CSV table of C-alpha atoms in Angstrom, one decimal:
chain,number,residue,atom,x,y,z
X,1,MET,CA,56.8,89.1,-44.5
X,2,ARG,CA,53.7,90.3,-42.5
X,3,ARG,CA,53.2,93.9,-41.6
X,4,PHE,CA,51.0,95.9,-39.2
X,5,SER,CA,47.8,97.2,-40.5
X,6,SER,CA,45.6,99.7,-38.7
X,7,TYR,CA,42.9,100.2,-41.3
X,8,GLY,CA,40.3,97.8,-42.7
X,9,PRO,CA,39.8,94.1,-42.3
X,10,VAL,CA,42.9,92.1,-41.4
X,11,ASP,CA,44.3,89.7,-44.0
X,12,LYS,CA,45.8,86.9,-42.0
X,13,ASP,CA,48.4,86.2,-44.8
X,14,LEU,CA,49.6,89.8,-44.9
X,15,HIS,CA,49.1,91.3,-41.5
X,16,TYR,CA,50.0,90.6,-37.9
X,17,PHE,CA,46.9,89.7,-35.9
X,18,VAL,CA,45.6,88.3,-32.7
X,19,PRO,CA,43.3,85.3,-33.4
X,20,ARG,CA,40.3,86.3,-31.2
X,21,LYS,CA,38.9,82.8,-31.0
X,22,LYS,CA,36.8,83.3,-27.9
X,23,LEU,CA,35.2,86.4,-29.3
X,24,VAL,CA,34.4,84.6,-32.6
X,25,GLU,CA,33.0,81.6,-30.8
X,26,LYS,CA,30.8,83.8,-28.6
X,27,GLY,CA,29.5,85.7,-31.7
X,28,LEU,CA,28.9,82.4,-33.5
X,29,LEU,CA,26.9,81.0,-30.5
X,30,GLN,CA,24.8,84.2,-30.3
X,31,LEU,CA,23.9,84.0,-34.0
X,32,THR,CA,23.3,80.3,-34.3
X,33,GLY,CA,22.0,79.6,-30.7
X,34,ASP,CA,22.9,76.9,-28.2
X,35,ALA,CA,20.8,74.5,-30.3
X,36,PRO,CA,21.1,75.7,-33.9
X,37,GLU,CA,18.0,73.8,-35.0
X,38,LYS,CA,16.0,76.1,-32.6
X,39,GLY,CA,17.7,79.3,-33.9
X,40,GLY,CA,19.8,82.1,-32.4
X,41,HIS,CA,19.3,85.8,-32.4
X,42,TYR,CA,20.5,89.0,-33.8
X,43,PHE,CA,23.0,91.1,-32.0
X,44,THR,CA,24.5,94.5,-32.5
X,45,VAL,CA,28.2,95.2,-32.6
X,46,TRP,CA,29.0,98.7,-31.1
X,47,ALA,CA,32.5,100.0,-30.9
X,48,PRO,CA,34.6,103.0,-31.9
X,49,ARG,CA,36.1,103.2,-35.4
X,50,GLN,CA,38.8,100.7,-36.2
X,51,PHE,CA,38.1,98.3,-33.3
X,52,GLY,CA,37.5,95.3,-35.5
X,53,LYS,CA,33.8,95.3,-36.1
X,54,THR,CA,34.2,94.5,-39.8
X,55,TRP,CA,36.7,91.8,-39.1
X,56,LEU,CA,34.5,90.1,-36.5
X,57,MET,CA,31.4,90.1,-38.8
X,58,ARG,CA,33.5,88.8,-41.7
X,59,GLU,CA,34.9,86.0,-39.5
X,60,LEU,CA,31.4,85.0,-38.4
X,61,TYR,CA,30.1,85.1,-42.0
X,62,PHE,CA,32.8,82.6,-43.1
X,63,LYS,CA,32.4,80.3,-40.1
X,64,ILE,CA,28.6,80.1,-40.6
X,65,LYS,CA,28.9,79.7,-44.3
X,66,GLU,CA,31.4,76.8,-44.0
X,67,GLU,CA,29.0,74.9,-41.8
X,68,ASN,CA,26.4,75.1,-44.6
X,69,LYS,CA,23.4,75.0,-42.2
X,70,PHE,CA,22.1,78.5,-42.6
X,71,ASP,CA,21.3,80.9,-45.5
X,72,ILE,CA,23.4,84.0,-45.0
X,73,ILE,CA,22.5,87.4,-46.5
X,74,VAL,CA,24.7,90.5,-46.1
X,75,ILE,CA,22.9,93.7,-46.7
X,76,ASN,CA,24.7,97.0,-46.6
X,77,LEU,CA,22.4,99.9,-45.6
X,78,GLU,CA,25.0,102.6,-45.5
X,79,ASN,CA,23.5,104.4,-48.5
X,80,PHE,CA,20.1,104.7,-46.7
X,81,LYS,CA,21.3,106.6,-43.6
X,82,GLU,CA,19.7,109.8,-44.9
X,83,GLU,CA,16.8,108.1,-46.8
X,84,LYS,CA,13.3,109.4,-45.7
X,85,ASN,CA,11.3,107.1,-48.1
X,86,LEU,CA,10.5,104.0,-46.1
X,87,SER,CA,9.1,102.3,-49.2
X,88,ALA,CA,12.5,102.6,-50.9
X,89,ILE,CA,14.3,101.0,-48.0
X,90,HIS,CA,11.7,98.2,-47.6
X,91,SER,CA,11.9,97.5,-51.3
X,92,PHE,CA,15.7,97.4,-51.3
X,93,ILE,CA,15.8,95.0,-48.3
X,94,ALA,CA,13.1,92.7,-49.8
X,95,LYS,CA,15.0,92.6,-53.1
X,96,LYS,CA,18.3,91.8,-51.4
X,97,ILE,CA,16.7,89.0,-49.3
X,98,CYS,CA,15.1,87.5,-52.4
X,99,GLU,CA,18.3,87.7,-54.3
X,100,GLY,CA,20.3,86.2,-51.4
X,101,LEU,CA,17.8,83.3,-51.1
X,102,GLN,CA,17.4,83.0,-54.9
X,103,LYS,CA,13.6,83.3,-54.5
X,104,PRO,CA,11.2,85.5,-56.4
X,105,LEU,CA,9.6,88.5,-54.7
X,106,ILE,CA,5.9,87.7,-54.4
X,107,GLY,CA,3.2,90.3,-53.8
X,108,LYS,CA,3.5,94.0,-53.3
X,109,LEU,CA,5.4,95.6,-50.4
X,110,GLU,CA,3.3,97.8,-48.1
X,111,THR,CA,4.8,100.9,-46.4
X,112,PRO,CA,3.9,101.0,-42.7
X,113,GLU,CA,2.2,104.1,-41.4
X,114,GLN,CA,4.5,106.5,-39.5
């Protein structure tokens, strides 16, 4: 039997949910573009706590992944919110991109001037 959940991503098998199809379609269109071969763009999801941001991004991730047209990389920067060393942040992001694309890191990363 399903139950209500008010914390964390919804598991469709365990929780009651509203299938926000139009919201997912709009997000998918924004990320992939009207003509996916020409690309989409980034967007930011702003909302108060527990308004479904994680759920939406997870839905978009799986939709894009199942189409198998794009490389998808998820990078969590939560641990860097207090980081002052830009080089450490740049290195972390570059490493995660290379790992996600299964490509070697070539060259040395430069830290931009502040």
